[in-house]
CSV table of C-alpha atoms in Angstrom, one decimal:
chain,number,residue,atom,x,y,z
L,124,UNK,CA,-31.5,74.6,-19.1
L,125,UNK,CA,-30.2,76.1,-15.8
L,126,UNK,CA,-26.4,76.3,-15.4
L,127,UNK,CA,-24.6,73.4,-13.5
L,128,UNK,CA,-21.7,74.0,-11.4
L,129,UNK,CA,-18.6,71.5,-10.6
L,130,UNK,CA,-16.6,71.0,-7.2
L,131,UNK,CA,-13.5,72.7,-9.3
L,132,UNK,CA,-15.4,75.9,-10.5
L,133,UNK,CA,-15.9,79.2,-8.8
L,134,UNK,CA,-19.9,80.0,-10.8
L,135,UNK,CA,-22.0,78.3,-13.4
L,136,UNK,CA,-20.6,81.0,-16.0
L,137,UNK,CA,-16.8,79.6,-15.6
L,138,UNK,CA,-17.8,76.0,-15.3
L,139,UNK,CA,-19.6,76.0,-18.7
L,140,UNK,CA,-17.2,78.1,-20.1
L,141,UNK,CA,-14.2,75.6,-18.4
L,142,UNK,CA,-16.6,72.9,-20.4
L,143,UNK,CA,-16.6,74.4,-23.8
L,144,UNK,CA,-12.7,74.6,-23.9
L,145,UNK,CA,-12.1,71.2,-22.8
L,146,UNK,CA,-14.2,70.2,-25.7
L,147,UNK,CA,-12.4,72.6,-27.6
L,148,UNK,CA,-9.1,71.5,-26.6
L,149,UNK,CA,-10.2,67.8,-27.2
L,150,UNK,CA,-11.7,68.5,-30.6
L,151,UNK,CA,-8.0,70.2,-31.5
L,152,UNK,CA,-6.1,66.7,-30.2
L,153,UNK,CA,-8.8,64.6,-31.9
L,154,UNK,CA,-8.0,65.9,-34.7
L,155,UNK,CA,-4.0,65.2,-34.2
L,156,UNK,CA,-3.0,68.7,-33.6
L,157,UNK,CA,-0.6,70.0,-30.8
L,158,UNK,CA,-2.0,72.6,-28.0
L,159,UNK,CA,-0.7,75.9,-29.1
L,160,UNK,CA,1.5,77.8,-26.2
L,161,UNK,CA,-0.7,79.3,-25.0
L,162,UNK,CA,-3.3,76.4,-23.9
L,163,UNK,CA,-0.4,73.9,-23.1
L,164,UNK,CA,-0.9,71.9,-19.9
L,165,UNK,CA,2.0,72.7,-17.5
L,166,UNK,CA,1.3,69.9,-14.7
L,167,UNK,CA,-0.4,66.2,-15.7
L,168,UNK,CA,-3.5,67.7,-13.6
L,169,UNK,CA,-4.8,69.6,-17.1
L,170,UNK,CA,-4.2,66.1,-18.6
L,171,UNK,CA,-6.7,64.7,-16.3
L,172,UNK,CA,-8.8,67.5,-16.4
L,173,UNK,CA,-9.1,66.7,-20.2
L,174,UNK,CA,-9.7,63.4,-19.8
L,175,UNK,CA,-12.2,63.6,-17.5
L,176,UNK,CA,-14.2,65.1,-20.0
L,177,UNK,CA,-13.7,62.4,-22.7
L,178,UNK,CA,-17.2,60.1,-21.8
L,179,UNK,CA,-15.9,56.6,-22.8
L,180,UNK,CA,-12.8,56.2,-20.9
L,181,UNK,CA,-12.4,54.9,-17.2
L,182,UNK,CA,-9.3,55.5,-16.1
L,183,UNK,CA,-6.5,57.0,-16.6
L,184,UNK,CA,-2.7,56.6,-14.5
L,185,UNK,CA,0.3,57.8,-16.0
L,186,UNK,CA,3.7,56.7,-14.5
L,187,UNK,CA,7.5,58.7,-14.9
L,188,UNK,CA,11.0,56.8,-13.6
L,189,UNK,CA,8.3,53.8,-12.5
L,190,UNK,CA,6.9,56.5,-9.8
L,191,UNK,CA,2.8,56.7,-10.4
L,192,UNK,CA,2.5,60.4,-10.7
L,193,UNK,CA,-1.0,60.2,-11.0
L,194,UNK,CA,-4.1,57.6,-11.2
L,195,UNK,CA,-7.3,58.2,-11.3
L,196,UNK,CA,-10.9,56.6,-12.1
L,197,UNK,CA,-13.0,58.9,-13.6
L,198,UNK,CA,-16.1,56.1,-13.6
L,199,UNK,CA,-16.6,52.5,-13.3
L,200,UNK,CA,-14.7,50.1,-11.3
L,201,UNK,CA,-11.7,51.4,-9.0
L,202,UNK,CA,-7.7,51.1,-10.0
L,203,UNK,CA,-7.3,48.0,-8.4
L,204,UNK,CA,-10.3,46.1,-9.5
L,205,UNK,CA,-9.7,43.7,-12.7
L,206,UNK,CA,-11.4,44.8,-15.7
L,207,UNK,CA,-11.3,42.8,-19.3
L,208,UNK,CA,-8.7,44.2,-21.0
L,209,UNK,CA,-10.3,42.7,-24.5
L,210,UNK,CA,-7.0,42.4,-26.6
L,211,UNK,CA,-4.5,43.7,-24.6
L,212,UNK,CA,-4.9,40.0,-23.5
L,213,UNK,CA,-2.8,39.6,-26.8
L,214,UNK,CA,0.0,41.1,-25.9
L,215,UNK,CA,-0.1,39.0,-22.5
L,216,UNK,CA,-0.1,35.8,-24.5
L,217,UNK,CA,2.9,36.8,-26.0
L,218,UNK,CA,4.8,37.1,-23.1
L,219,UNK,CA,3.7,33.7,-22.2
L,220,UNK,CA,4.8,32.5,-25.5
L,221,UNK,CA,8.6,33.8,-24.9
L,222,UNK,CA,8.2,32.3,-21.7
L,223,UNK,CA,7.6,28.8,-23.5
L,224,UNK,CA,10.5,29.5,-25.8
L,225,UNK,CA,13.1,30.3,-23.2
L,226,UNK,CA,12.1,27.3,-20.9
L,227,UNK,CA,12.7,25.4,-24.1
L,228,UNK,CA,8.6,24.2,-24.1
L,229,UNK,CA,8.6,25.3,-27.6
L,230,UNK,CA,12.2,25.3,-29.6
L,231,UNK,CA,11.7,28.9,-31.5
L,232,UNK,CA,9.6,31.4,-33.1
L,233,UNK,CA,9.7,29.4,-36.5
L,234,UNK,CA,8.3,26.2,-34.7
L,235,UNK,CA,5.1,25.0,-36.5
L,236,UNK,CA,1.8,24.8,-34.0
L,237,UNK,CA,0.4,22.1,-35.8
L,238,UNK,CA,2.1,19.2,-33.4
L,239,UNK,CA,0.9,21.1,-30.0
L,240,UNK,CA,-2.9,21.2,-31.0
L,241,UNK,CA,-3.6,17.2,-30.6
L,242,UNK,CA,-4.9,16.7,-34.4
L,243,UNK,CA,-7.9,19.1,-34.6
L,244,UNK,CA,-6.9,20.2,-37.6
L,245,UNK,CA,-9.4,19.1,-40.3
L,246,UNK,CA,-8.2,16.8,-42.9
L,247,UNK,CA,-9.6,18.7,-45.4
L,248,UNK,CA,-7.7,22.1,-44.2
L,249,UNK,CA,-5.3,23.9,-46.7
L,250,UNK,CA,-1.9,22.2,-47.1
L,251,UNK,CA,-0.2,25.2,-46.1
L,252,UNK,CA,-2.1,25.3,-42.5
L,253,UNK,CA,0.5,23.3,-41.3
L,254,UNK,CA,2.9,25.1,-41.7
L,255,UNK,CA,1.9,28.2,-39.0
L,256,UNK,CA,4.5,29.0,-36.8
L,257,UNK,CA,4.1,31.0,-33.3
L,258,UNK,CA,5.9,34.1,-35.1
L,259,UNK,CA,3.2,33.9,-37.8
L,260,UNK,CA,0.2,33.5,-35.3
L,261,UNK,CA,1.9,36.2,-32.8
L,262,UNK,CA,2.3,38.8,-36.0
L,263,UNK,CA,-1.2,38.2,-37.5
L,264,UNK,CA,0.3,36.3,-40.5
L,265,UNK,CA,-1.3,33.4,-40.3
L,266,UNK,CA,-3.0,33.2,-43.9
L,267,UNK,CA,-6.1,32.1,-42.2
L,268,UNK,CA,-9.6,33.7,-42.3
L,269,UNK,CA,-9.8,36.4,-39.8
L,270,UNK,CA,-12.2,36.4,-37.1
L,271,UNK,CA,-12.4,40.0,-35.1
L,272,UNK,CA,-14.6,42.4,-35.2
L,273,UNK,CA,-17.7,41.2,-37.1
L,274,UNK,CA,-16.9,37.9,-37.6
L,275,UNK,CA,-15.7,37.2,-33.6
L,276,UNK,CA,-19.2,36.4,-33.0
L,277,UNK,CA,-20.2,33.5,-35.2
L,278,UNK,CA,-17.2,32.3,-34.3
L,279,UNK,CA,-17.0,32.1,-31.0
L,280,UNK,CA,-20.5,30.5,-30.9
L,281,UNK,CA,-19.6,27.8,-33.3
L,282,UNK,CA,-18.2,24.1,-31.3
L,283,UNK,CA,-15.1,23.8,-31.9
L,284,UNK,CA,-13.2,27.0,-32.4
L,285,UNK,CA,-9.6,25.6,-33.4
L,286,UNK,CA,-11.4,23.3,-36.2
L,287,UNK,CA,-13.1,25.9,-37.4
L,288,UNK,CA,-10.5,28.6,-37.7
L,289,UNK,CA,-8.6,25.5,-40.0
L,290,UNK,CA,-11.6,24.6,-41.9
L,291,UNK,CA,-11.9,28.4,-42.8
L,292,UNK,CA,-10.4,29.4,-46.0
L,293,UNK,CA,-7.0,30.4,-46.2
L,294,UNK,CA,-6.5,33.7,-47.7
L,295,UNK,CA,-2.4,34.3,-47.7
L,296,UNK,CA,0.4,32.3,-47.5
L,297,UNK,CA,1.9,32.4,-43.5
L,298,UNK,CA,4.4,34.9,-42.9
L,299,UNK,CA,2.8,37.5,-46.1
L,300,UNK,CA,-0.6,39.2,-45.5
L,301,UNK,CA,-1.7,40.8,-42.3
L,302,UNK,CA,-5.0,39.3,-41.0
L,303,UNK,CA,-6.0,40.5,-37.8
L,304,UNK,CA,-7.9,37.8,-36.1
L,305,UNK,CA,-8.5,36.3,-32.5
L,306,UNK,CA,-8.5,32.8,-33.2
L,307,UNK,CA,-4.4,33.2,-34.4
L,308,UNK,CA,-3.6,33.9,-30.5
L,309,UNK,CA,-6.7,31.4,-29.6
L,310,UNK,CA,-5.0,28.6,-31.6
L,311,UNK,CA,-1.4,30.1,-29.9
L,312,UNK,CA,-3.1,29.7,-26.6
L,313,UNK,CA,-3.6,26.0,-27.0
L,314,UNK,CA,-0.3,25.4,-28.1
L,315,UNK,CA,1.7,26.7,-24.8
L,316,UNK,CA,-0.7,25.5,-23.0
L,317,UNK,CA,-0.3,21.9,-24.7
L,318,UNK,CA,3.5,22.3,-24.5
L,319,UNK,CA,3.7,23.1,-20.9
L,320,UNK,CA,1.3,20.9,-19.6
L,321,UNK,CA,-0.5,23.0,-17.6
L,322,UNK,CA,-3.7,25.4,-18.5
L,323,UNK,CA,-3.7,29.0,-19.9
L,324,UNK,CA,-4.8,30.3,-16.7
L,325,UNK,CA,-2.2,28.5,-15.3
L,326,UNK,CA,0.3,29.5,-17.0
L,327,UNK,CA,-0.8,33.2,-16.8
L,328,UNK,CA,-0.7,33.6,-13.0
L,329,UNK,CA,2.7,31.4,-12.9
L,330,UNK,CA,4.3,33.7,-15.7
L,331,UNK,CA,3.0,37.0,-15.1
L,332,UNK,CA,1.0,37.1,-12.3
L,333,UNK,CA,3.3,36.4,-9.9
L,334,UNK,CA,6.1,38.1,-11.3
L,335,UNK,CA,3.9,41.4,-11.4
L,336,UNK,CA,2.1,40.2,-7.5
L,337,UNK,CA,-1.3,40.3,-9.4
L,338,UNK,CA,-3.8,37.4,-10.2
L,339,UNK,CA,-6.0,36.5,-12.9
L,340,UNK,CA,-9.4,35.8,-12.4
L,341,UNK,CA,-11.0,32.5,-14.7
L,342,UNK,CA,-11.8,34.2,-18.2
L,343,UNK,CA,-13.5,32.7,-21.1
L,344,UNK,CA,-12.9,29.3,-22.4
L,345,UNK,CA,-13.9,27.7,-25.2
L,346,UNK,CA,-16.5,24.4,-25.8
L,347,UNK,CA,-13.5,22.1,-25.3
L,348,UNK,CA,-12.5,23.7,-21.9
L,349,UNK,CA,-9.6,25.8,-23.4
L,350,UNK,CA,-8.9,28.9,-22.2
L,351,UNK,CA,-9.3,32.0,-24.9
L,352,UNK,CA,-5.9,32.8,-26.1
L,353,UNK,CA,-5.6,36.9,-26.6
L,354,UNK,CA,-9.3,38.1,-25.4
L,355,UNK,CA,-11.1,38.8,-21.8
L,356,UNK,CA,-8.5,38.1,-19.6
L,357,UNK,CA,-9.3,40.6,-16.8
L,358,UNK,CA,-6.5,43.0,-15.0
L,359,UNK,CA,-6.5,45.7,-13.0
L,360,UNK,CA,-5.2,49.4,-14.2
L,361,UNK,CA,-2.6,48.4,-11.4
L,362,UNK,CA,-1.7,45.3,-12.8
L,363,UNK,CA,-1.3,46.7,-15.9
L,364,UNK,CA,1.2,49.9,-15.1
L,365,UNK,CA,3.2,47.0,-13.1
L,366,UNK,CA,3.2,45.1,-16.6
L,367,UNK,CA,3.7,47.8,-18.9
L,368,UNK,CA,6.6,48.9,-16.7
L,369,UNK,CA,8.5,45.6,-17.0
L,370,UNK,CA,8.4,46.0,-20.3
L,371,UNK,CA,10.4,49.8,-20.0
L,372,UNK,CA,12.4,48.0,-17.6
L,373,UNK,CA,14.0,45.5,-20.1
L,374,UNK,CA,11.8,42.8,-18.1
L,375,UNK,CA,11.8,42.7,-14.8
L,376,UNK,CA,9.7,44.4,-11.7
L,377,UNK,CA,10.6,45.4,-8.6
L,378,UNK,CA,13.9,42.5,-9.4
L,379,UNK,CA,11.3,40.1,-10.3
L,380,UNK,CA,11.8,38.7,-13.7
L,381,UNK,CA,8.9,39.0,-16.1
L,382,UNK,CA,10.6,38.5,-19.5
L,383,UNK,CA,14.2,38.8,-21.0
L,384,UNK,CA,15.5,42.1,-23.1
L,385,UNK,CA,15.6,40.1,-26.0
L,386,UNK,CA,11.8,38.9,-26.2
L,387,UNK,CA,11.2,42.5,-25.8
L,388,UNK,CA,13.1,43.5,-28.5
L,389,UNK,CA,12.0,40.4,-30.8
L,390,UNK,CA,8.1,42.0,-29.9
L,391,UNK,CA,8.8,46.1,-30.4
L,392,UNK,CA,10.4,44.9,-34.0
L,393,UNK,CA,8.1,46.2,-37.0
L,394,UNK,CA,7.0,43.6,-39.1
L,395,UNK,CA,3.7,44.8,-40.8
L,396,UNK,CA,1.8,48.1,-41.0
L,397,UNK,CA,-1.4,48.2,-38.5
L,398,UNK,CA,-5.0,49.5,-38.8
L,399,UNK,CA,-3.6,52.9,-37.6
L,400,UNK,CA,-2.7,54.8,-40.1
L,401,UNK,CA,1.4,55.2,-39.9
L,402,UNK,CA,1.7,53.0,-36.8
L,403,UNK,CA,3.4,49.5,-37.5
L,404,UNK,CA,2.7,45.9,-35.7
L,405,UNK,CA,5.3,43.5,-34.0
L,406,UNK,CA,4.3,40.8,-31.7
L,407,UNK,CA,1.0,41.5,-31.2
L,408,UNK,CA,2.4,45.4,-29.9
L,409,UNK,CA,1.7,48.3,-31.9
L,410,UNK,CA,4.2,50.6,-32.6
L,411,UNK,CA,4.1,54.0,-33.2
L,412,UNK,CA,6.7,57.3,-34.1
L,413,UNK,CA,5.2,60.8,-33.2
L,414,UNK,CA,7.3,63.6,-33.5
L,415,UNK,CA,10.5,61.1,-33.2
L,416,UNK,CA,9.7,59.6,-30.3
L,417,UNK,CA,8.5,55.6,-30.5
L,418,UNK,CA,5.5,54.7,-28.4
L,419,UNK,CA,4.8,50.9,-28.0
L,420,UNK,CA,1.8,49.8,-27.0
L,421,UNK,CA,-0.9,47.4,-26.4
L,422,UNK,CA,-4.6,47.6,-27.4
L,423,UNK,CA,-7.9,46.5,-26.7
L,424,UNK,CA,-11.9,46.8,-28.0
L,425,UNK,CA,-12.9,50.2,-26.2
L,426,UNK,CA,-9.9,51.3,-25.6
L,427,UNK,CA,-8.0,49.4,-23.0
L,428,UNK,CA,-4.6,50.7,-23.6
L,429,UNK,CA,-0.9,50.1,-22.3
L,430,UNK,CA,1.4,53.0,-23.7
L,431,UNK,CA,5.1,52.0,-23.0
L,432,UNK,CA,7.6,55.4,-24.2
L,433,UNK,CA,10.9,53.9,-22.6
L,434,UNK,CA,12.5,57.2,-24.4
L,435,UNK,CA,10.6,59.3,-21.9
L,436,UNK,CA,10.6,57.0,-19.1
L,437,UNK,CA,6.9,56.7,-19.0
L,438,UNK,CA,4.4,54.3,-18.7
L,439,UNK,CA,0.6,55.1,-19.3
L,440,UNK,CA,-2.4,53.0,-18.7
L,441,UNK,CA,-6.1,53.9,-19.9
L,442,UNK,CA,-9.3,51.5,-20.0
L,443,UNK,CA,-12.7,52.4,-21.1
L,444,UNK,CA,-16.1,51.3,-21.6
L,445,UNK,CA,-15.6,47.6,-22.8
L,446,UNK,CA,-19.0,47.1,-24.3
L,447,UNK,CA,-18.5,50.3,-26.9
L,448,UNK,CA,-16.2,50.3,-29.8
L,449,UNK,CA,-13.2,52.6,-30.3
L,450,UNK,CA,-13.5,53.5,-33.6
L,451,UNK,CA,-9.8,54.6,-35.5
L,452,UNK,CA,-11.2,58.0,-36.5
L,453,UNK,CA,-13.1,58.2,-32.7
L,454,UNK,CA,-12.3,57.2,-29.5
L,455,UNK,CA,-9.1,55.6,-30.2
L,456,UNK,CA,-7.8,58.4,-31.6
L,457,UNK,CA,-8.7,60.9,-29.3
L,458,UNK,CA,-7.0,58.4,-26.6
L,459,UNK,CA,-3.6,58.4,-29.4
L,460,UNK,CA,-3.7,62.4,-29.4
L,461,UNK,CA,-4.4,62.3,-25.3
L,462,UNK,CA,-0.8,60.7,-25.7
L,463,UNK,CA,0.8,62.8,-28.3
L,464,UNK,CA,-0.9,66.5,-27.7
L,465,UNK,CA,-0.3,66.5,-24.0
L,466,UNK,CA,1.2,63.8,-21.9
L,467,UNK,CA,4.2,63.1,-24.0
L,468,UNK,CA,4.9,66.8,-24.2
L,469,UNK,CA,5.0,67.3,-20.2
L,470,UNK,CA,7.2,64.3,-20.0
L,471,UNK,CA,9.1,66.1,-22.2
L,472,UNK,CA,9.8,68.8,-20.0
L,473,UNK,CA,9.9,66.7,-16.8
L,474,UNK,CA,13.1,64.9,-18.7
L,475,UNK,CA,14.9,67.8,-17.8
């Protein structure tokens, strides 16, 4: 096959060669090892020049002292164009849901949901069912049979997704097991939107839209009109630097409140391990320690990622192909060792 040359390459001979290391280099942080001294990026520009190479991610913007150093789509829709975010829609609920707690909408954390979903509980549901709270529903503890992954499907084509998710089996007590499942922050949806009197879409561009000067788009909704609580809401990499970087800035952008220090605090707290190995799960964020520095973030099917390092003063959105998975031991983690291998060590240095 004849040799192909790139705009940033002087001959055929150095591009492939430039090729080979990248994949090298990516290999090495795939596999969750540092870059030795001697290949460590000195700018963010060799950060993008890895990324670029890695197939199944979009974007990639990384933001220091809320100044965007860099932001740049490598393929698929521009910066400013929404894009479904898959779960990361999850951690967006959850704002919502401190928003209802605050206005007083819903008294607390340890409030049941069970009065806010106008009886579509099945009769027949476990006794225990009733006794769900938001916290138990935001922190996947819900007891109830988990539908993600596999079993999102059947479940999203059934009728009535709230009845169903009841009439499901529950497998823990509330507030025990983590069960990582969709229709917790579906049936969470309902709830604030029930409480507040207004729709989810509603309340999104009201409670972080305008905060953050973005809009969301309509997204799904269920067979009884609802709007999907924690999946397909649809933001742009923009809209989600400006959202991540509330979050670093104990709540606010550009003086615009978004949520209080505490809620933030209350959603960064470990409560359960995750499907990472090592990294821990609050409020529907995932935290994670590498090399003694805490990364928060938020995640979504493909790799739709919001990476919030207030210890570094940095803010990093990615988003990828939405209709491919991210498997643990795959793409995700090659995204994870994007973070730890290179950007978090030139932060590093910028600190100082």
């Amino acid at each position: 096959m004849a040799d192909t040359m790139c705009w940033e390459c002087p001959s055929p001979k150095t591009c492939n060669a430039m090729r080979q290391d990248r994949r090298t280099v990516l290999a090495m942080l795939a596999a969750g090892c540092a870059l030795p001294a001697h290949a460590a990026p000195t700018v963010f520009e060799d950060v993008f020049t890895l990324a670029r190479e890695v197939e199944q991610l979009n974007t990639l913007l990384i933001a220091q002292h809320g100044k965007i150093i860099d932001a740049r789509a490598f393929r698929g829709p521009d910066l400013n164009t929404p894009v479904n975010v898959k779960s990361v829609s999850k951690s967006l609920l959850s704002t919502l849901a401190g928003a209802a707690i605050e206005r007083g909408e819903i008294p607390s954390l340890d409030s049941p949901v069970a009065p806010y979903l106008k009886r579509v509980i099945p009769r027949r549901a476990d006794r225990r069912a009733k006794s769900i709270t938001v916290e138990h529903l935001l922190a996947m503890q819900s007891g109830l049979t988990p539908f993600a992954g596999r079993t999102y499907g059947a479940w999203v084509s059934g009728k009535h997704w709230i009845y169903e998710a009841y009439e499901a089996p529950m497998l823990a007590d509330p507030g025990t097991t983590r069960l990582y499942s969709t229709a917790n922050t579906h049936i969470l949806g309902v709830a604030l939107a029930t409480a507040a009197g207004k729709s989810l879409l509603e309340l999104a561009n009201e409670r972080v839209g305008d905060p953050l000067d973005i809009s969301f788009p309509p997204w799904t909704r269920d067979p009884q009109g609802n709007y999907l609580g924690g999946n397909d809401m649809h933001i742009s990499p923009i809209g989600m630097f400006r959202y991540g970087e509330a979050y670093r800035t104990n709540g606010t952008w550009q003086d615009e409140t978004l949520t209080s220090p505490g809620w933030i605090e209350i959603c960064w707290q470990p409560r359960t391990m995750a499907d990472v190995p090592e990294h821990r799960y609050g409020l529907t964020w995932f935290l994670w320690d590498t090399n003694g520095v805490r990364v928060n973030y938020a995640r979504g099917y493909g790799g739709q990622m919001i990476y919030v390092v207030p210890e570094r003063a940095l803010t990093v959105v990615m988003t990828s192909n939405p209709g491919r998975p991210a498997p643990i031991n795959g793409h995700l983690k090659t995204l994870h060792a994007l973070v730890s291998g290179a950007i978090l060590p030139i932060a590093q240095r910028e600190m100082t």
